[in-house]
Coordinates of C-alpha atoms and ligand atoms in Angstrom, one line a residue:
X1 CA 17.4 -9.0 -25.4
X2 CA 16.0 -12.4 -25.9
X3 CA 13.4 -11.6 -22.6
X4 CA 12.5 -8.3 -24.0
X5 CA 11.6 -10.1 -27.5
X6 CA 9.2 -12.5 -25.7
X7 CA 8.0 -9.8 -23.4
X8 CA 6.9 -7.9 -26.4
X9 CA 5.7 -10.4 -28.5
X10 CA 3.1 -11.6 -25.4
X11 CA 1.6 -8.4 -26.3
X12 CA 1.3 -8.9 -30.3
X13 CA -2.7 -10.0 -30.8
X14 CA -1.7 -11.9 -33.8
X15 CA 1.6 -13.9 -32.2
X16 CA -1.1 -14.8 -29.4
X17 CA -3.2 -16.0 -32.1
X18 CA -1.3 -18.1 -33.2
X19 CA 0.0 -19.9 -30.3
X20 CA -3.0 -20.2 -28.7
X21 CA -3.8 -22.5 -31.5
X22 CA -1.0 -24.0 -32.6
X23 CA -0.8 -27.7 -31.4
X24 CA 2.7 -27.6 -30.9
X25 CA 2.1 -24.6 -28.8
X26 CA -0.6 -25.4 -27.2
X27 CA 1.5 -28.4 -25.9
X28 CA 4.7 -26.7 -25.2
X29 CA 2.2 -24.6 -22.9
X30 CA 1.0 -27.5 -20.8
X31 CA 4.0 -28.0 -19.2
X32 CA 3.4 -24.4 -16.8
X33 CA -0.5 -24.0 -17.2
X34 CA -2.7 -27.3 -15.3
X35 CA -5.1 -27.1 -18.1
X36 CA -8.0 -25.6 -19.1
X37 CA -10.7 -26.0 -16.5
X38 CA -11.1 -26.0 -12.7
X39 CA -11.1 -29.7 -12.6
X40 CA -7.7 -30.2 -14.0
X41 CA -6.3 -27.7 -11.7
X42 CA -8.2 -29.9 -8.7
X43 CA -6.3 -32.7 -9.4
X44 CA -2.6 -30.9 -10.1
X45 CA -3.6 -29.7 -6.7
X46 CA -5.0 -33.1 -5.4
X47 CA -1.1 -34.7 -7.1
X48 CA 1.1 -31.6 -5.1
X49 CA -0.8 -32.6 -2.0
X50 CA -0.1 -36.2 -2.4
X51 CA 3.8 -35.4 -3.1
X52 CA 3.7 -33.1 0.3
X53 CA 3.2 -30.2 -0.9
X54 CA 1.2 -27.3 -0.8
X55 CA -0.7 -25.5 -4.0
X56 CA -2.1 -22.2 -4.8
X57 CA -4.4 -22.0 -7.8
X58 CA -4.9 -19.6 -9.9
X59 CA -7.3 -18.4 -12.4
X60 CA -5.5 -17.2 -15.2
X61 CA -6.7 -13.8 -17.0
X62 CA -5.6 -10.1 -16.6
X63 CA -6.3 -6.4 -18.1
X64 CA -10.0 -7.5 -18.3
X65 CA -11.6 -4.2 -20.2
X66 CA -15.5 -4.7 -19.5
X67 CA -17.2 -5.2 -15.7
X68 CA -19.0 -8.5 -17.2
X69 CA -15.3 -10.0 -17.5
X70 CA -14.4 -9.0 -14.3
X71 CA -17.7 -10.1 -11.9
X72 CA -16.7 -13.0 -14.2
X73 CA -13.2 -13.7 -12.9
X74 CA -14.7 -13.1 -9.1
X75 CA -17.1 -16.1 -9.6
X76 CA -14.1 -18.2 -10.6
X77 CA -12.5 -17.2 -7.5
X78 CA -15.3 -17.4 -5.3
X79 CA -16.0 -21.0 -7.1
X80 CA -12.5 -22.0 -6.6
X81 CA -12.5 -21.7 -2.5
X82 CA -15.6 -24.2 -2.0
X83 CA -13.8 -26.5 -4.0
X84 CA -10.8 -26.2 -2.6
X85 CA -13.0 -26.7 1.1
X86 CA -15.2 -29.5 -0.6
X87 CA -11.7 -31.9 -1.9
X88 CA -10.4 -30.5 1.5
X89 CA -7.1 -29.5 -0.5
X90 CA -4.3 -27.6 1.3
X91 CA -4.4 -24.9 -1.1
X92 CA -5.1 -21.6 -1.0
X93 CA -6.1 -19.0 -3.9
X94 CA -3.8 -16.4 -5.9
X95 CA -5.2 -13.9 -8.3
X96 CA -4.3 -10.5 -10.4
X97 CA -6.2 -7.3 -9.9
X98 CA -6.4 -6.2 -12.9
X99 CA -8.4 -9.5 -13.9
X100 CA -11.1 -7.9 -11.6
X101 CA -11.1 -4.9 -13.3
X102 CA -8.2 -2.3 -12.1
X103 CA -7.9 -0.9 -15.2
X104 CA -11.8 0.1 -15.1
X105 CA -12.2 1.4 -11.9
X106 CA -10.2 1.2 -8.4
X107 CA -13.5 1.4 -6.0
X108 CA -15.2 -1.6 -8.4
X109 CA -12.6 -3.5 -8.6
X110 CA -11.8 -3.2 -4.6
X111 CA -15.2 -4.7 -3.9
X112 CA -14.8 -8.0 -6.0
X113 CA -11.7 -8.1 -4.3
X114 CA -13.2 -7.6 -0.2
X115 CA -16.1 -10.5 -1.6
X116 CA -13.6 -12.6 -2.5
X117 CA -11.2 -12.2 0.7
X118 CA -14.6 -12.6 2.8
X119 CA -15.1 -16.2 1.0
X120 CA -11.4 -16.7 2.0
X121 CA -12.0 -16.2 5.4
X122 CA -15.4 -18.1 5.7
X123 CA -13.2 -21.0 4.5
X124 CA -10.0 -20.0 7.0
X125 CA -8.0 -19.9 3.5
X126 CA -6.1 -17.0 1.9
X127 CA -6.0 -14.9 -1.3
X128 CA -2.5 -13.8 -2.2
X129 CA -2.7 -11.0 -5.0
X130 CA 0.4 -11.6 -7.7
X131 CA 2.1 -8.3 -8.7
X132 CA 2.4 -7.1 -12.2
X133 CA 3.9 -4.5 -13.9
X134 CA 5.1 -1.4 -12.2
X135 CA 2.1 1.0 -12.9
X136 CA 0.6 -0.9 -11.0
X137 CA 2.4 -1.2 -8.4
X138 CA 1.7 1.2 -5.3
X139 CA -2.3 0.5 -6.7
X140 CA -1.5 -3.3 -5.8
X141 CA 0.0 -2.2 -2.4
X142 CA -2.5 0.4 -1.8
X143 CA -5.8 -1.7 -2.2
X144 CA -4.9 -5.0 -0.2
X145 CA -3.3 -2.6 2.6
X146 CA -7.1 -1.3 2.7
X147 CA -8.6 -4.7 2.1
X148 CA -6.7 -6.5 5.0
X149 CA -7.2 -3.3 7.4
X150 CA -10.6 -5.2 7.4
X151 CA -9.8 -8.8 7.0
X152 CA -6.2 -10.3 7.1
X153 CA -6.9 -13.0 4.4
X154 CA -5.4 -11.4 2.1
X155 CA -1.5 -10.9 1.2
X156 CA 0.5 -9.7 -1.8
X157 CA 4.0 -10.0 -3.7
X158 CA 7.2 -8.3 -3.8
X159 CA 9.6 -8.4 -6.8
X160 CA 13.1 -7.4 -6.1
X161 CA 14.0 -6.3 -9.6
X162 CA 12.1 -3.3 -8.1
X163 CA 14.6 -0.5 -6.5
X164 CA 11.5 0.7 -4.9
X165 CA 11.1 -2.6 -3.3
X166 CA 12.8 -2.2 0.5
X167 CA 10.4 0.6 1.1
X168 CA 7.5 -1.5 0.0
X169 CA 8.3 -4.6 2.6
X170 CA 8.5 -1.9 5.0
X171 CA 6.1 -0.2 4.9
X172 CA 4.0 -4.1 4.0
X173 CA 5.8 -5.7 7.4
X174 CA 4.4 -2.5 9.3
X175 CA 0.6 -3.6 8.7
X176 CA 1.6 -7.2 9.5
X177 CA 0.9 -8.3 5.8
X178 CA 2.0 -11.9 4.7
X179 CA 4.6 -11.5 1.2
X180 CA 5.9 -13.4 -1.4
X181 CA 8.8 -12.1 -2.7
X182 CA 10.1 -13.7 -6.5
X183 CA 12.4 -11.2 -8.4
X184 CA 10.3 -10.4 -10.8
X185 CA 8.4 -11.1 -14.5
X186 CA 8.0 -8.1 -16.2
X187 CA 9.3 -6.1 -19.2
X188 CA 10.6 -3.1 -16.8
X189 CA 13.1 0.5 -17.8
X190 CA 16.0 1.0 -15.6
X191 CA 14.0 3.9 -14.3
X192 CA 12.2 1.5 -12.1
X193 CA 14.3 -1.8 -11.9
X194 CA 17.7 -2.8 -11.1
X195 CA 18.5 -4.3 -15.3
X196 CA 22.0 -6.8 -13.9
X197 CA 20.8 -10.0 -12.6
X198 CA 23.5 -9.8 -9.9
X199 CA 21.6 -6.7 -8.1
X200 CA 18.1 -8.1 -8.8
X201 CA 20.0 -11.6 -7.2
X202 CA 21.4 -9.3 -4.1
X203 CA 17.9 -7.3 -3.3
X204 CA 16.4 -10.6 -3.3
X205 CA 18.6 -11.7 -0.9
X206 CA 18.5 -8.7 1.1
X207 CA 14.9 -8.7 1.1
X208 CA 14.3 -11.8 2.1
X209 CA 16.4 -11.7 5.1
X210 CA 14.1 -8.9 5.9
X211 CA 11.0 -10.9 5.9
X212 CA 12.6 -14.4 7.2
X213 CA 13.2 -12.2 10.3
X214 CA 10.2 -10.5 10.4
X215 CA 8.3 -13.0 13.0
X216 CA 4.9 -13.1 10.3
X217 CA 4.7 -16.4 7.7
X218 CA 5.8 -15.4 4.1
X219 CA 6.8 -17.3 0.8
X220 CA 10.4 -17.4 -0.9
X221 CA 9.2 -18.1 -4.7
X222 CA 12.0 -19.0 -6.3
X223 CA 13.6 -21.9 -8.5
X224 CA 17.1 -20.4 -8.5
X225 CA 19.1 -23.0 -5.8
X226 CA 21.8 -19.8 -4.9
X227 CA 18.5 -17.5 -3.8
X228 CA 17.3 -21.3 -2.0
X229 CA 20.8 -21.8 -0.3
X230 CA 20.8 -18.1 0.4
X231 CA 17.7 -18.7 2.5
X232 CA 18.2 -22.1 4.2
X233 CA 21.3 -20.1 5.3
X234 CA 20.4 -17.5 7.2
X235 CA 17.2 -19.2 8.3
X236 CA 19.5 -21.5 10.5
X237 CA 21.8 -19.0 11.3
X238 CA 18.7 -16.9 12.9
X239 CA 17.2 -20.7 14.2
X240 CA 13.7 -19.5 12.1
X241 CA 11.8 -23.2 11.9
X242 CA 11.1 -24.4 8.7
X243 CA 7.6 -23.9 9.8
X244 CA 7.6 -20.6 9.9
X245 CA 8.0 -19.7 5.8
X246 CA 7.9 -22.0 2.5
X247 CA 9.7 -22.0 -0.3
X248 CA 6.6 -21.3 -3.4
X249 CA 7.7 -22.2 -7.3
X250 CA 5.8 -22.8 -10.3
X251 CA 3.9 -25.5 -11.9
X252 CA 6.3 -27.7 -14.1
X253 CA 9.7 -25.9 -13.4
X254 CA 12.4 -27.7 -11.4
X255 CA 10.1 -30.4 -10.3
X256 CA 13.7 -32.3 -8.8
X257 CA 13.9 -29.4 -6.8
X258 CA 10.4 -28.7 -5.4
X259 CA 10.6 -32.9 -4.2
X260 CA 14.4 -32.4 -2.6
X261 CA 13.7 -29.3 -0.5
X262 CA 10.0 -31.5 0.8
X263 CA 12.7 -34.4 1.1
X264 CA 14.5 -32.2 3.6
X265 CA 11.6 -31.2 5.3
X266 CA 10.9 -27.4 4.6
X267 CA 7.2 -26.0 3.5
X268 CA 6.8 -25.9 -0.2
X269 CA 3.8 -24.8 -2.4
X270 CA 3.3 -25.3 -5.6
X271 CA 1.7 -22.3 -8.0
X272 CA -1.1 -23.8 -10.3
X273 CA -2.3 -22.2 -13.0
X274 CA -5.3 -23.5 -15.3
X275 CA -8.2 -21.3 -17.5
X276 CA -8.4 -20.5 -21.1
X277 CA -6.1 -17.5 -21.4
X278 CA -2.8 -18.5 -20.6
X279 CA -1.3 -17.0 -23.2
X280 CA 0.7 -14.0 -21.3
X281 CA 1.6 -16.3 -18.5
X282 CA 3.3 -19.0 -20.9
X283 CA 5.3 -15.7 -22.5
X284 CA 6.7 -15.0 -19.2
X285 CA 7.9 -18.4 -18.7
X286 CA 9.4 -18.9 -21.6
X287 CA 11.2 -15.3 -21.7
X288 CA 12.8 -16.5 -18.3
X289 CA 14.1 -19.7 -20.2
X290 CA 15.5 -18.9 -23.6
X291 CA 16.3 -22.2 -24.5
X292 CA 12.4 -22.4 -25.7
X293 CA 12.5 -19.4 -27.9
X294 CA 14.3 -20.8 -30.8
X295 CA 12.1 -23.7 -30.9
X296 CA 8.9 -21.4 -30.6
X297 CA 10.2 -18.8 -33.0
X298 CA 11.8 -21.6 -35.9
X299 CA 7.7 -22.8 -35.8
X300 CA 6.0 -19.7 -35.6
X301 CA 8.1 -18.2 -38.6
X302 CA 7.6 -21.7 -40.9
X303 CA 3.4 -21.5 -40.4
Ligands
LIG1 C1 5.3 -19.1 -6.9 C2 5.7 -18.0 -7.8 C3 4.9 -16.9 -7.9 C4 5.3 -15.8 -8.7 N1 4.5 -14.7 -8.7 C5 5.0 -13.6 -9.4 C6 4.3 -12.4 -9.3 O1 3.3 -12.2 -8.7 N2 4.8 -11.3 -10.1 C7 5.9 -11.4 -10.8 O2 6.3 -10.5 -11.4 N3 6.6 -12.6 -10.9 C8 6.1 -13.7 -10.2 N4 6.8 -14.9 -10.3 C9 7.9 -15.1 -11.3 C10 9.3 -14.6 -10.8 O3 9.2 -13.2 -10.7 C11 10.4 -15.0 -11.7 O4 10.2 -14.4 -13.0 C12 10.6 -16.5 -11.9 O5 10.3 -17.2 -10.7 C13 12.0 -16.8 -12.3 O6 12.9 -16.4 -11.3 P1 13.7 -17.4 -10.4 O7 13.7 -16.8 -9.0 O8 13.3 -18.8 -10.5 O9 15.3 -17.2 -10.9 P2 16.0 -17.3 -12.3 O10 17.4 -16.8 -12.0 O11 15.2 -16.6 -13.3 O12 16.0 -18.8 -12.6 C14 16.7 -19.7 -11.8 C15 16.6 -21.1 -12.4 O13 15.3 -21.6 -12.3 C16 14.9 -22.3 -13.5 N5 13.8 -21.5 -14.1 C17 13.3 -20.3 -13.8 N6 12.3 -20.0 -14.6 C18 12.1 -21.0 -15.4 C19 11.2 -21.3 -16.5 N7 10.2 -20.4 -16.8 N8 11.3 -22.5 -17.1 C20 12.2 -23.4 -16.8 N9 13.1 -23.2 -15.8 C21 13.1 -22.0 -15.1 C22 16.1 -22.4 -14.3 O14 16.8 -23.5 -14.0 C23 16.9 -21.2 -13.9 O15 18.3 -21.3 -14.1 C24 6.5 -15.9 -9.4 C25 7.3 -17.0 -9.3 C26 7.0 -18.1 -8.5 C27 7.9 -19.2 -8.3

C-alpha cells in the first residue's frame, strides 16, 4: 500500500516539484543520488574503488519525449566512458532506454544505443541497460539481443517479481548475454508480477541459481542478506569462484554490507547515480523503505 502510494506519487508533476526543491528533500535525496554532475559521480566512483569495489555510473533521466533530450543523454554516456578510461576507474556504465528515446521511436533509439556500446568497446568497458516497467520489457530484451548480435558490450537486467522472468534468462543465457538480476522497482498488476514478497524472494533465488551456473559473468544486485546467503550457498556448493559473479547494490544502502562481503573477498560493485533528474529514482528508493515516507509525507503536507 505504502509502495504503491510512493510509486504513484513519483509520477504527480507537482509532488516532483516540490521535492526537487525542497532542502530537506533535496538532502534526504543525496544519500542514493552522487550528486548533480559528472564530477561528483567521478569521485563516488574514485571512493568505491578505493574501498575495493567496483562502480557502475549512471546518468540519471528516463521517458525523454523529444530527440534533442535523447542525442542529449547519448553524449553523457558517450562522455562518461572517456572519463571513466582517463581516471582509469574500474567502472563501467548503466543506462535506461527510454532516456534515449524508446518511447519516440525503436530504430532511433537503437542507434544511440549501438554508438554508445561501440564507445564501450573502444574502451574494453560495458553498458548494462537497467530494466523498467513491464511494457517495456520484451522491447528491452529485444533491442540489446540485436545490439550485442553485433557487439557483446552490452548486457541487461532481470527482475524476478516478473512471472515471465525464467523464460527471459533463457532465452538471455541462450545468446550468451551477461544479467543482473534484482527483484524488481516497479509499480506492477498481478497480471504480470508475483504481488507476495515470499515468491518474488523464491524466483530470485531460483533464478539466480540459473545464472550462477550458467558458466558466463553476471551480477546478483541485492541488499537483502537471505537472497546474499542464498547465493554464497549454492555458489560453494557448485565450487563457482567468487571471481566468476559479483554481488552489485546501490549507492548509500547497506554500506556495512557492501564492505563485509569485500571483507570476505567476493566481487562487489557499487551502482552510482548522479544528474539533475533524480527525482523518479529517489521515489523508488524510498517506496522500498517505508520508514522515509512518514518523514517525507509529515513535510510535504506542512509546506
Ligand atoms: C545494483 C542494482 C541495480 C538495480 N537495477 C534495477 C533495474 O534495472 N530495474 C529494477 O526494476 N530494479 C533495479 N534495482 C532495484 C531492485 O529491483 C530492488 O527494488 C531493490 O534492490 C530492493 O530490493 P532488495 O533486493 O534489496 O530486497 P528488499 O527485500 O527490498 O530489501 C532487503 C533489505 O535491503 C535494505 N534496502 C533495500 N532497499 C533499500 C532502500 N531503498 N533504502 C534503504 N535500505 C534498503 C533494507 O535493509 C531491506 O530490509 C536495482 C538494484 C540494485 C542493487
Amino acid at each position: 500500500m505504502l509502495r504503491s502510494t510512493l510509486l504513484k506519487l513519483s509520477e504527480s508533476k507537482g509532488f516532483a516539484n516540490w521535492v526537487t526543491t525542497n532542502g530537506t528533500t533535496r538532502r534526504m535525496a543525496r544519500r542514493f543520488v552522487a550528486g548533480e554532475t559528472l564530477d561528483e559521480a567521478i569521485a563516488a566512483a574514485r571512493q568505491c574503488n578505493d574501498a575495493g569495489m567496483h562502480a557502475s555510473l549512471d546518468y540519471l533521466g528516463e521517458n525523454v519525449a523529444t530527440i534533442s533530450d535523447a542525442q542529449h543523454s547519448r553524449d553523457a554516456y558517450l562522455e562518461i566512458f572517456e572519463c571513466i578510461a582517463e581516471e582509469r576507474l574500474h567502472a563501467n556504465v548503466s543506462g535506461k532506454l527510454t532516456q534515449l528515446g524508446l518511447d519516440i521511436n525503436i530504430e532511433f533509439c537503437e542507434g544511440l544505443a549501438r554508438s554508445i556500446v561501440e564507445r564501450a568497446a573502444s574502451f574494453d568497458n560495458f553498458l548494462r541497460i537497467d530494466m523498467e516497467g513491464s511494457a517495456y520489457t520484451q522491447r528491452t530484451i529485444d533491442l540489446v539481443k540485436r545490439v550485442r548480435a553485433r557487439n557483446p558490450a552490452i548486457g541487461t537486467v532481470i527482475q524476478s517479481y516478473l512471472y515471465r522472468s525464467e523464460k527471459d534468462v533463457t532465452d538471455l543465457l541462450a545468446v550468451g548475454c551477461r544479467i543482473r538480476l534484482c527483484k524488481g522497482a516497479y509499480k506492477e498488476t498481478v497480471d504480470v508480477a508475483y504481488p507476495r514478497k515470499v515468491d518474488v524472494d523464491a524466483n530470485f533465488v531460483h533464478l539466480m541459481k540459473m545464472l550462477l551456473s550458467s558458466g558466463f559473468y553476471h551480477g546478483i544486485a541485492t541488499h537483502d542478506p537471505r537472497m546474499i546467503a542464498a547465493t554464497i550457498r549454492h555458489a560453494a556448493a557448485q565450487q563457482i569462484s567468487k571471481d566468476d559473479f559479483e554481488f552489485q547494490m546501490l549507492y548509500g544502502v547497506r554500506t556495512d554490507l557492501q564492505r563485509r562481503l569485500v571483507n570476505d573477498g567476493y566481487r562487489v560493485r557499487i551502482y552510482i547515480p548522479f544528474g539533475r533528474d533524480w527525482f523518479p529514482y529517489f521515489m523508488r528508493r524510498l517506496a522500498e523503505r517505508p520508514a522515509n515516507l512518514g518523514f517525507l509525507l509529515r513535510n510535504f503536507f506542512r509546506k
